[in-house]
Amino acid sequence: MDRRTLLKLSGLSLVGATAGCLEGEDEGTATATTTEESGGGGGEETTTTTEESGGSGESYTIGMVDSLTGSLAPYGERNTRGRELALAAINEAGIGSEGASLRISVEDDESTNQGGVNGAQKLVNQDGVPLLIGSVGSGVSIAIHDSVTNDAGVVQISQNSTSPELTSRPNLLRMSPSGAAKGQALANLVNDDGHDTVAVTWINNDYGTGLSDVFAETFESDLGGTVAYNEPHDQGQSSYSGILTEMASTDASAWVFITYANEYTVMVNEGFDQGYNTAVDYYGAESTVADSIIENTPAGSMDGMKGITESAPQDQENYQNFVSAFEENYDATPTVWSAYAYDAVTVAALAIEAADEFSGEALASVVRDVTRPEGEEVFNFEEAAAVLRDGGSPSDINYQGVSGPVDLDENGDPPGYYQIYSVQDHEYVFGDYITS
């Protein structure tokens, strides 16, 4: 964001600013949001645009499948704010010479594969969107790609999915990096802390499978350790005491949790009741970082836990501008996941700006080019659009996201920034950076 856009954003009251709640519409805001019963996944459809657009009243509508309910809802909530900030900046500048606005029709995937497919089918088959952003869960994103978008020729950009499995689907683009490097980094972190035997439990979906496979392979084959327990757990269970009992029956000195916030909260509470938290060291990945976990577990229940999470380059100016605008509007500090959502919307808008027509085929032909390092570095939508409107081609710009360089490769993957975190005094503390 340049200073003018930042000041503009700072003056907006976009949506409700209560931390930890799903944002809704406030009276008198600069965001027009309508909600109606969806014909798709059984959730709600929300169409969002900004009222202040520079132009003709024309608009482009794209789709988004996000996790508004279910296990992944804490992450979907974070996406909402990033999406709204991006829309405000894009619609302040307007798309094309006529200054058209961008609209996003949002469907709830209910944190399930089938919910995601239902929502995507509604957006693609009924609404006819040529580009779809979604989703949070890797399994949900893959199901949408395999069942809906790939055969329909619709561009799909996941805002948050990290499973290495997405790399095998080059038409499934994403803003967050592959979890392969994260799994390797997590294995090295556990090993460096002196653990040679670990127990791992992972959520039984593409996210859990992909990350646990990389972790186990690195820990055993590369580092010479032993994975004494390596079993899945199902999503949405009220108790995981059986899993914890099995982990405790091993001689593992470290337990690795590859799961989601709701599931991990249950495990932490049950582990605290049994005293496991003082007998072994806990480790996790990005999905064990959520305010809801801290809020719903007792103090001391996971102090000393460590893990690896995605991060943004915090010394980068446009990320700092993003943080300033976010804090001004929401009275909260953003996570990198909000930044990924912001970048997903911005890249989509740049593809619309650069394409010859508003179709899946035309958008697919330019969406990678606007992010590639061969072009001129641009740091916001307005700056990039100015280059394109001055006769530049898609390959003449290199969008530098607020989450870091996007640089989508032939597999649709960006490079990644990671950070080591720990839990101290029942709060998350973030430390050293790792780059892929």
Short mmCIF file of C-alpha atoms in Angstrom, two decimals:
data_model
loop_
_atom_site.label_atom_id
_atom_site.label_comp_id
_atom_site.label_asym_id
_atom_site.label_seq_id
_atom_site.Cartn_x
_atom_site.Cartn_y
_atom_site.Cartn_z
CA MET A 1 0.00 0.00 0.00
CA ASP A 2 1.27 3.47 -0.75
CA ARG A 3 0.74 6.25 1.76
CA ARG A 4 -2.41 7.56 0.07
CA THR A 5 -4.03 4.12 0.08
CA LEU A 6 -2.89 3.50 3.65
CA LEU A 7 -4.41 6.78 4.83
CA LYS A 8 -7.59 5.92 2.97
CA LEU A 9 -7.76 2.53 4.65
CA SER A 10 -7.01 4.04 8.03
CA GLY A 11 -10.09 6.23 7.74
CA LEU A 12 -12.47 3.38 6.94
CA SER A 13 -14.61 1.53 9.43
CA LEU A 14 -14.71 -1.65 7.39
CA VAL A 15 -16.28 -4.26 9.60
CA GLY A 16 -16.70 -5.16 13.26
CA ALA A 17 -13.43 -4.80 15.15
CA THR A 18 -13.97 -7.35 17.90
CA ALA A 19 -10.96 -9.65 17.98
CA GLY A 20 -11.75 -13.34 17.61
CA CYS A 21 -15.23 -12.83 16.14
CA LEU A 22 -16.37 -13.32 12.58
CA GLU A 23 -16.67 -9.86 11.10
CA GLY A 24 -20.10 -8.55 10.16
CA GLU A 25 -21.53 -5.34 8.80
CA ASP A 26 -21.53 -2.14 10.84
CA GLU A 27 -24.00 0.61 10.10
CA GLY A 28 -22.39 3.40 8.11
CA THR A 29 -19.34 1.40 7.06
CA ALA A 30 -17.64 1.71 3.71
CA THR A 31 -18.32 -1.96 3.01
CA ALA A 32 -21.56 -3.23 1.56
CA THR A 33 -22.20 -6.81 2.62
CA THR A 34 -25.27 -8.85 1.82
CA THR A 35 -25.99 -12.29 3.24
CA GLU A 36 -28.54 -14.76 1.98
CA GLU A 37 -29.20 -18.45 2.23
CA SER A 38 -26.84 -20.33 -0.04
CA GLY A 39 -27.91 -22.83 -2.59
CA GLY A 40 -24.64 -24.68 -2.16
CA GLY A 41 -22.96 -26.02 0.93
CA GLY A 42 -25.76 -25.36 3.36
CA GLY A 43 -24.01 -22.33 4.86
CA GLU A 44 -24.28 -18.69 4.01
CA GLU A 45 -23.31 -16.73 0.95
CA THR A 46 -21.80 -13.31 1.50
CA THR A 47 -21.17 -10.92 -1.37
CA THR A 48 -18.76 -8.14 -0.56
CA THR A 49 -17.62 -5.02 -2.35
CA THR A 50 -16.66 -1.51 -1.34
CA GLU A 51 -19.05 1.33 -2.04
CA GLU A 52 -16.32 3.79 -2.99
CA SER A 53 -15.23 2.78 -6.46
CA GLY A 54 -13.60 5.06 -8.95
CA GLY A 55 -15.73 4.39 -11.91
CA SER A 56 -18.68 3.43 -13.96
CA GLY A 57 -20.70 1.21 -11.65
CA GLU A 58 -19.51 -1.89 -13.50
CA SER A 59 -18.16 -4.75 -11.40
CA TYR A 60 -16.40 -8.09 -11.65
CA THR A 61 -17.57 -10.92 -9.39
CA ILE A 62 -15.28 -13.74 -8.31
CA GLY A 63 -15.95 -16.53 -5.81
CA MET A 64 -14.43 -17.51 -2.50
CA VAL A 65 -14.89 -20.68 -0.48
CA ASP A 66 -13.84 -20.10 3.11
CA SER A 67 -14.19 -21.86 6.46
CA LEU A 68 -16.75 -19.85 8.39
CA THR A 69 -17.89 -22.73 10.60
CA GLY A 70 -16.37 -26.01 11.78
CA SER A 71 -12.83 -26.90 12.87
CA LEU A 72 -11.17 -24.37 10.57
CA ALA A 73 -13.40 -21.42 11.48
CA PRO A 74 -10.66 -19.66 13.52
CA TYR A 75 -8.61 -19.45 10.33
CA GLY A 76 -11.54 -18.45 8.14
CA GLU A 77 -12.26 -15.59 10.52
CA ARG A 78 -8.74 -14.24 10.01
CA ASN A 79 -9.18 -14.40 6.24
CA THR A 80 -12.24 -12.15 6.36
CA ARG A 81 -10.27 -9.11 7.48
CA GLY A 82 -7.48 -9.62 4.97
CA ARG A 83 -10.05 -9.96 2.22
CA GLU A 84 -11.82 -6.73 3.22
CA LEU A 85 -8.58 -4.71 3.35
CA ALA A 86 -7.62 -5.92 -0.11
CA LEU A 87 -11.05 -5.07 -1.51
CA ALA A 88 -10.84 -1.56 -0.06
CA ALA A 89 -7.48 -0.90 -1.72
CA ILE A 90 -8.53 -2.44 -5.06
CA ASN A 91 -11.84 -0.63 -5.27
CA GLU A 92 -10.28 2.68 -4.27
CA ALA A 93 -8.17 2.40 -7.43
CA GLY A 94 -10.78 0.63 -9.57
CA ILE A 95 -10.17 -2.07 -12.18
CA GLY A 96 -9.55 -1.09 -15.78
CA SER A 97 -9.82 2.31 -17.41
CA GLU A 98 -13.45 2.62 -16.28
CA GLY A 99 -12.62 1.94 -12.63
CA ALA A 100 -14.85 -1.09 -12.17
CA SER A 101 -15.25 -2.58 -8.71
CA LEU A 102 -14.44 -6.09 -7.52
CA ARG A 103 -17.08 -8.18 -5.77
CA ILE A 104 -16.49 -11.46 -3.95
CA SER A 105 -19.27 -13.98 -3.39
CA VAL A 106 -18.33 -16.13 -0.37
CA GLU A 107 -19.52 -19.66 0.41
CA ASP A 108 -18.94 -21.50 3.70
CA ASP A 109 -17.20 -24.88 3.28
CA GLU A 110 -18.12 -25.83 6.89
CA SER A 111 -14.50 -27.10 7.20
CA THR A 112 -15.37 -30.22 5.19
CA ASN A 113 -14.47 -31.47 1.73
CA GLN A 114 -18.09 -31.96 0.73
CA GLY A 115 -19.08 -28.54 2.01
CA GLY A 116 -16.29 -27.04 -0.07
CA VAL A 117 -17.37 -28.91 -3.19
CA ASN A 118 -20.99 -27.85 -2.66
CA GLY A 119 -20.02 -24.23 -2.26
CA ALA A 120 -17.71 -24.29 -5.27
CA GLN A 121 -20.37 -25.93 -7.44
CA LYS A 122 -22.79 -23.16 -6.54
CA LEU A 123 -20.26 -20.44 -7.37
CA VAL A 124 -19.08 -22.03 -10.62
CA ASN A 125 -22.20 -23.70 -12.00
CA GLN A 126 -24.86 -21.24 -10.86
CA ASP A 127 -23.00 -17.95 -10.44
CA GLY A 128 -20.55 -18.56 -13.29
CA VAL A 129 -17.45 -17.16 -11.60
CA PRO A 130 -14.25 -17.64 -13.69
CA LEU A 131 -11.95 -17.40 -10.65
CA LEU A 132 -12.38 -18.92 -7.20
CA ILE A 133 -10.34 -18.31 -4.06
CA GLY A 134 -10.35 -21.27 -1.70
CA SER A 135 -9.87 -22.78 0.65
CA VAL A 136 -8.24 -23.02 4.11
CA GLY A 137 -8.02 -26.81 4.45
CA SER A 138 -5.76 -28.58 2.01
CA GLY A 139 -8.19 -31.46 1.59
CA VAL A 140 -10.98 -28.99 0.88
CA SER A 141 -8.91 -27.15 -1.74
CA ILE A 142 -7.94 -30.41 -3.43
CA ALA A 143 -11.54 -31.65 -3.45
CA ILE A 144 -12.70 -28.38 -5.03
CA HIS A 145 -9.98 -28.61 -7.68
CA ASP A 146 -10.58 -32.27 -8.51
CA SER A 147 -14.38 -32.10 -8.51
CA VAL A 148 -15.16 -28.60 -9.75
CA THR A 149 -12.64 -26.03 -10.93
CA ASN A 150 -10.13 -28.06 -12.96
CA ASP A 151 -12.63 -29.52 -15.42
CA ALA A 152 -14.56 -26.23 -15.58
CA GLY A 153 -11.47 -24.22 -16.55
CA VAL A 154 -11.89 -21.95 -13.52
CA VAL A 155 -8.77 -20.43 -11.94
CA GLN A 156 -8.39 -21.53 -8.29
CA ILE A 157 -6.16 -19.78 -5.76
CA SER A 158 -6.01 -21.22 -2.26
CA GLN A 159 -5.38 -18.60 0.38
CA ASN A 160 -4.17 -20.91 3.16
CA SER A 161 -3.64 -24.56 2.08
CA THR A 162 -0.15 -25.90 2.81
CA SER A 163 -0.17 -29.64 2.03
CA PRO A 164 2.69 -30.81 -0.22
CA GLU A 165 -0.01 -32.67 -2.19
CA LEU A 166 -1.12 -29.41 -3.84
CA THR A 167 2.21 -29.27 -5.69
CA SER A 168 1.08 -32.22 -7.84
CA ARG A 169 -1.79 -30.07 -9.16
CA PRO A 170 -0.20 -27.18 -11.07
CA ASN A 171 -3.57 -25.58 -11.82
CA LEU A 172 -4.24 -25.25 -8.10
CA LEU A 173 -2.39 -22.08 -7.12
CA ARG A 174 -1.79 -20.98 -3.55
CA MET A 175 -0.51 -18.01 -1.56
CA SER A 176 0.82 -19.97 1.43
CA PRO A 177 3.94 -22.08 0.82
CA SER A 178 4.08 -25.85 0.66
CA GLY A 179 4.35 -27.60 3.99
CA ALA A 180 7.27 -29.73 2.76
CA ALA A 181 9.88 -27.25 4.00
CA LYS A 182 7.90 -26.75 7.20
CA GLY A 183 7.85 -30.49 7.91
CA GLN A 184 11.60 -30.67 7.46
CA ALA A 185 12.15 -27.64 9.70
CA LEU A 186 9.90 -29.11 12.39
CA ALA A 187 11.84 -32.40 12.37
CA ASN A 188 15.11 -30.50 12.72
CA LEU A 189 13.72 -28.40 15.58
CA VAL A 190 12.69 -31.50 17.54
CA ASN A 191 16.04 -33.16 16.85
CA ASP A 192 18.03 -30.06 17.79
CA ASP A 193 16.25 -30.01 21.15
CA GLY A 194 17.78 -33.41 21.91
CA HIS A 195 14.85 -35.73 21.21
CA ASP A 196 15.61 -39.00 19.40
CA THR A 197 12.21 -40.68 19.88
CA VAL A 198 8.90 -38.99 19.09
CA ALA A 199 5.20 -39.79 18.96
CA VAL A 200 3.15 -38.15 16.21
CA THR A 201 -0.61 -37.83 15.79
CA TRP A 202 -2.03 -36.19 12.70
CA ILE A 203 -5.46 -35.19 11.52
CA ASN A 204 -6.77 -37.72 9.02
CA ASN A 205 -6.88 -35.64 5.83
CA ASP A 206 -4.54 -34.38 3.11
CA TYR A 207 -3.04 -31.72 5.37
CA GLY A 208 -2.21 -34.17 8.14
CA THR A 209 -0.99 -36.91 5.83
CA GLY A 210 1.28 -34.65 3.79
CA LEU A 211 2.94 -32.88 6.71
CA SER A 212 3.33 -36.00 8.87
CA ASP A 213 4.90 -37.94 5.99
CA VAL A 214 7.54 -35.25 5.46
CA PHE A 215 8.20 -34.97 9.20
CA ALA A 216 8.59 -38.72 9.72
CA GLU A 217 10.79 -39.20 6.64
CA THR A 218 13.10 -36.36 7.69
CA PHE A 219 13.25 -37.37 11.35
CA GLU A 220 14.03 -41.02 10.66
CA SER A 221 15.89 -41.12 7.34
CA ASP A 222 17.80 -37.84 7.51
CA LEU A 223 18.28 -37.38 11.26
CA GLY A 224 18.42 -40.98 12.48
CA GLY A 225 15.60 -40.65 14.99
CA THR A 226 12.72 -42.98 15.79
CA VAL A 227 9.03 -42.27 15.31
CA ALA A 228 7.59 -44.61 17.93
CA TYR A 229 3.98 -43.68 17.23
CA ASN A 230 2.58 -42.24 14.02
CA GLU A 231 -1.22 -42.49 13.86
CA PRO A 232 -4.10 -40.36 12.58
CA HIS A 233 -7.05 -38.97 14.48
CA ASP A 234 -10.46 -38.00 13.14
CA GLN A 235 -11.72 -34.46 12.93
CA GLY A 236 -14.36 -33.09 15.29
CA GLN A 237 -14.22 -35.68 18.09
CA SER A 238 -15.23 -34.78 21.66
CA SER A 239 -12.36 -36.78 23.16
CA TYR A 240 -8.93 -37.97 22.09
CA SER A 241 -7.98 -39.67 25.34
CA GLY A 242 -7.38 -42.98 23.54
CA ILE A 243 -4.83 -41.39 21.21
CA LEU A 244 -3.03 -39.72 24.13
CA THR A 245 -2.98 -42.98 26.10
CA GLU A 246 -1.35 -44.76 23.15
CA MET A 247 1.24 -42.00 22.78
CA ALA A 248 1.99 -42.20 26.50
CA SER A 249 2.60 -45.94 26.22
CA THR A 250 5.70 -45.29 24.09
CA ASP A 251 9.10 -44.09 25.27
CA ALA A 252 8.82 -40.90 23.21
CA SER A 253 10.09 -37.79 24.96
CA ALA A 254 8.42 -35.47 22.43
CA TRP A 255 4.86 -35.44 21.12
CA VAL A 256 4.11 -33.83 17.76
CA PHE A 257 0.55 -32.63 17.10
CA ILE A 258 -0.35 -32.05 13.44
CA THR A 259 -3.96 -31.03 13.81
CA TYR A 260 -6.42 -28.13 13.93
CA ALA A 261 -7.30 -25.66 16.66
CA ASN A 262 -10.49 -27.33 17.92
CA GLU A 263 -8.95 -30.79 18.01
CA TYR A 264 -5.74 -29.58 19.63
CA THR A 265 -7.73 -27.73 22.29
CA VAL A 266 -9.40 -30.99 23.31
CA MET A 267 -6.03 -32.78 23.38
CA VAL A 268 -4.37 -30.08 25.48
CA ASN A 269 -7.15 -30.14 28.06
CA GLU A 270 -7.12 -33.94 28.29
CA GLY A 271 -3.33 -34.01 28.41
CA PHE A 272 -3.37 -31.47 31.23
CA ASP A 273 -5.85 -33.54 33.20
CA GLN A 274 -3.55 -36.58 32.89
CA GLY A 275 -0.33 -34.66 33.58
CA TYR A 276 1.16 -35.48 30.18
CA ASN A 277 2.17 -31.86 29.58
CA THR A 278 4.85 -32.10 32.30
CA ALA A 279 6.05 -35.58 31.28
CA VAL A 280 6.85 -34.88 27.59
CA ASP A 281 7.57 -31.90 25.35
CA TYR A 282 4.86 -30.74 22.95
CA TYR A 283 5.52 -29.65 19.35
CA GLY A 284 3.23 -28.49 16.57
CA ALA A 285 2.81 -26.58 13.35
CA GLU A 286 0.83 -23.52 12.26
CA SER A 287 -2.59 -24.97 13.01
CA THR A 288 -1.78 -25.21 16.71
CA VAL A 289 -1.42 -21.41 16.80
CA ALA A 290 -4.80 -19.79 17.42
CA ASP A 291 -6.23 -17.40 20.01
CA SER A 292 -9.07 -19.84 20.59
CA ILE A 293 -6.60 -22.45 21.86
CA ILE A 294 -5.17 -20.08 24.46
CA GLU A 295 -8.64 -18.91 25.46
CA ASN A 296 -10.02 -22.43 25.95
CA THR A 297 -7.14 -24.16 27.75
CA PRO A 298 -5.89 -23.60 31.32
CA ALA A 299 -2.75 -21.64 32.10
CA GLY A 300 0.31 -23.88 32.14
CA SER A 301 -1.30 -26.61 30.05
CA MET A 302 1.12 -26.22 27.14
CA ASP A 303 3.92 -23.96 28.41
CA GLY A 304 7.20 -24.92 26.76
CA MET A 305 5.53 -26.08 23.56
CA LYS A 306 7.43 -25.25 20.36
CA GLY A 307 6.66 -25.35 16.67
CA ILE A 308 7.09 -24.01 13.16
CA THR A 309 4.61 -21.66 11.55
CA GLU A 310 4.40 -19.71 8.32
CA SER A 311 5.42 -16.08 8.66
CA ALA A 312 5.74 -12.87 6.68
CA PRO A 313 8.99 -10.88 6.24
CA GLN A 314 8.22 -8.40 8.99
CA ASP A 315 10.93 -5.95 7.97
CA GLN A 316 9.28 -5.48 4.55
CA GLU A 317 7.69 -2.03 4.19
CA ASN A 318 4.47 -3.09 2.54
CA TYR A 319 3.91 -5.71 5.23
CA GLN A 320 4.41 -3.03 7.87
CA ASN A 321 1.89 -0.84 6.04
CA PHE A 322 -0.53 -3.77 5.98
CA VAL A 323 -0.08 -4.26 9.73
CA SER A 324 -0.67 -0.56 10.38
CA ALA A 325 -3.88 -0.52 8.35
CA PHE A 326 -5.07 -3.76 9.95
CA GLU A 327 -4.43 -2.53 13.48
CA GLU A 328 -6.05 0.84 12.73
CA ASN A 329 -9.22 -0.79 11.43
CA TYR A 330 -9.56 -3.83 13.68
CA ASP A 331 -7.64 -2.99 16.86
CA ALA A 332 -5.82 -6.30 16.47
CA THR A 333 -2.51 -7.50 15.05
CA PRO A 334 -2.79 -9.60 11.87
CA THR A 335 -1.34 -13.04 11.34
CA VAL A 336 0.35 -14.08 8.13
CA TRP A 337 -2.87 -15.92 7.22
CA SER A 338 -4.69 -12.61 6.87
CA ALA A 339 -1.82 -11.46 4.66
CA TYR A 340 -2.21 -14.56 2.45
CA ALA A 341 -5.91 -13.78 2.04
CA TYR A 342 -5.06 -10.17 1.15
CA ASP A 343 -2.57 -11.35 -1.48
CA ALA A 344 -4.97 -13.92 -2.94
CA VAL A 345 -7.55 -11.19 -3.58
CA THR A 346 -4.93 -8.78 -4.94
CA VAL A 347 -3.43 -11.35 -7.34
CA ALA A 348 -6.95 -12.17 -8.55
CA ALA A 349 -7.61 -8.47 -9.20
CA LEU A 350 -4.30 -8.08 -11.03
CA ALA A 351 -5.17 -11.03 -13.26
CA ILE A 352 -8.50 -9.36 -14.09
CA GLU A 353 -6.70 -6.09 -14.82
CA ALA A 354 -4.15 -7.83 -17.07
CA ALA A 355 -6.40 -10.30 -18.93
CA ASP A 356 -7.94 -9.64 -22.33
CA GLU A 357 -11.32 -10.81 -21.10
CA PHE A 358 -13.04 -11.95 -17.92
CA SER A 359 -12.88 -15.69 -18.52
CA GLY A 360 -11.13 -18.61 -16.86
CA GLU A 361 -8.90 -19.20 -19.86
CA ALA A 362 -7.82 -15.57 -20.12
CA LEU A 363 -7.20 -15.24 -16.37
CA ALA A 364 -5.20 -18.48 -16.27
CA SER A 365 -2.92 -17.16 -19.03
CA VAL A 366 -1.78 -14.17 -16.95
CA VAL A 367 -2.23 -15.00 -13.27
CA ARG A 368 1.29 -16.43 -12.80
CA ASP A 369 2.94 -13.73 -14.89
CA VAL A 370 1.87 -10.86 -12.64
CA THR A 371 3.79 -12.45 -9.73
CA ARG A 372 6.99 -13.54 -11.44
CA PRO A 373 10.40 -12.05 -10.51
CA GLU A 374 11.25 -11.11 -14.09
CA GLY A 375 8.95 -8.07 -13.93
CA GLU A 376 9.23 -4.71 -12.20
CA GLU A 377 8.61 -4.95 -8.47
CA VAL A 378 5.25 -3.45 -7.49
CA PHE A 379 3.92 -3.40 -3.95
CA ASN A 380 0.18 -2.78 -4.23
CA PHE A 381 -2.67 -3.07 -6.72
CA GLU A 382 -2.70 0.61 -7.70
CA GLU A 383 1.01 0.60 -8.49
CA ALA A 384 0.74 -2.59 -10.56
CA ALA A 385 -2.34 -1.39 -12.42
CA ALA A 386 -0.55 1.82 -13.39
CA VAL A 387 2.19 -0.19 -15.14
CA LEU A 388 -0.38 -2.29 -17.00
CA ARG A 389 -2.42 0.73 -18.05
CA ASP A 390 0.73 2.41 -19.33
CA GLY A 391 1.17 -0.34 -21.91
CA GLY A 392 2.93 -2.91 -19.73
CA SER A 393 2.30 -6.61 -20.19
CA PRO A 394 1.53 -9.05 -17.35
CA SER A 395 5.17 -10.19 -17.34
CA ASP A 396 6.29 -6.59 -16.84
CA ILE A 397 5.10 -6.58 -13.21
CA ASN A 398 6.25 -8.59 -10.22
CA TYR A 399 3.73 -8.22 -7.41
CA GLN A 400 5.46 -8.28 -4.03
CA GLY A 401 2.80 -9.47 -1.64
CA VAL A 402 2.26 -8.25 1.88
CA SER A 403 3.03 -11.85 2.87
CA GLY A 404 6.33 -11.72 0.93
CA PRO A 405 7.32 -12.42 -2.68
CA VAL A 406 4.58 -14.47 -4.33
CA ASP A 407 6.58 -15.71 -7.36
CA LEU A 408 4.20 -18.54 -8.33
CA ASP A 409 6.24 -21.31 -9.95
CA GLU A 410 5.20 -23.93 -12.52
CA ASN A 411 3.49 -25.92 -9.74
CA GLY A 412 1.56 -22.91 -8.46
CA ASP A 413 3.71 -22.68 -5.32
CA PRO A 414 5.24 -19.54 -3.79
CA PRO A 415 8.46 -19.44 -1.76
CA GLY A 416 7.99 -19.58 2.00
CA TYR A 417 8.95 -17.79 5.18
CA TYR A 418 8.69 -19.71 8.45
CA GLN A 419 9.18 -18.81 12.09
CA ILE A 420 9.84 -20.75 15.27
CA TYR A 421 7.24 -20.18 17.98
CA SER A 422 6.91 -21.27 21.58
CA VAL A 423 4.36 -20.99 24.36
CA GLN A 424 5.50 -19.09 27.44
CA ASP A 425 3.23 -18.04 30.32
CA HIS A 426 0.31 -19.29 28.22
CA GLU A 427 1.09 -16.92 25.34
CA TYR A 428 2.62 -17.46 21.92
CA VAL A 429 6.13 -16.06 21.52
CA PHE A 430 7.70 -15.85 18.07
CA GLY A 431 11.43 -16.23 17.46
CA ASP A 432 13.86 -17.02 14.66
CA TYR A 433 13.00 -17.02 10.95
CA ILE A 434 13.56 -19.81 8.43
CA THR A 435 13.27 -19.39 4.64
CA SER A 436 12.61 -22.11 2.08
#
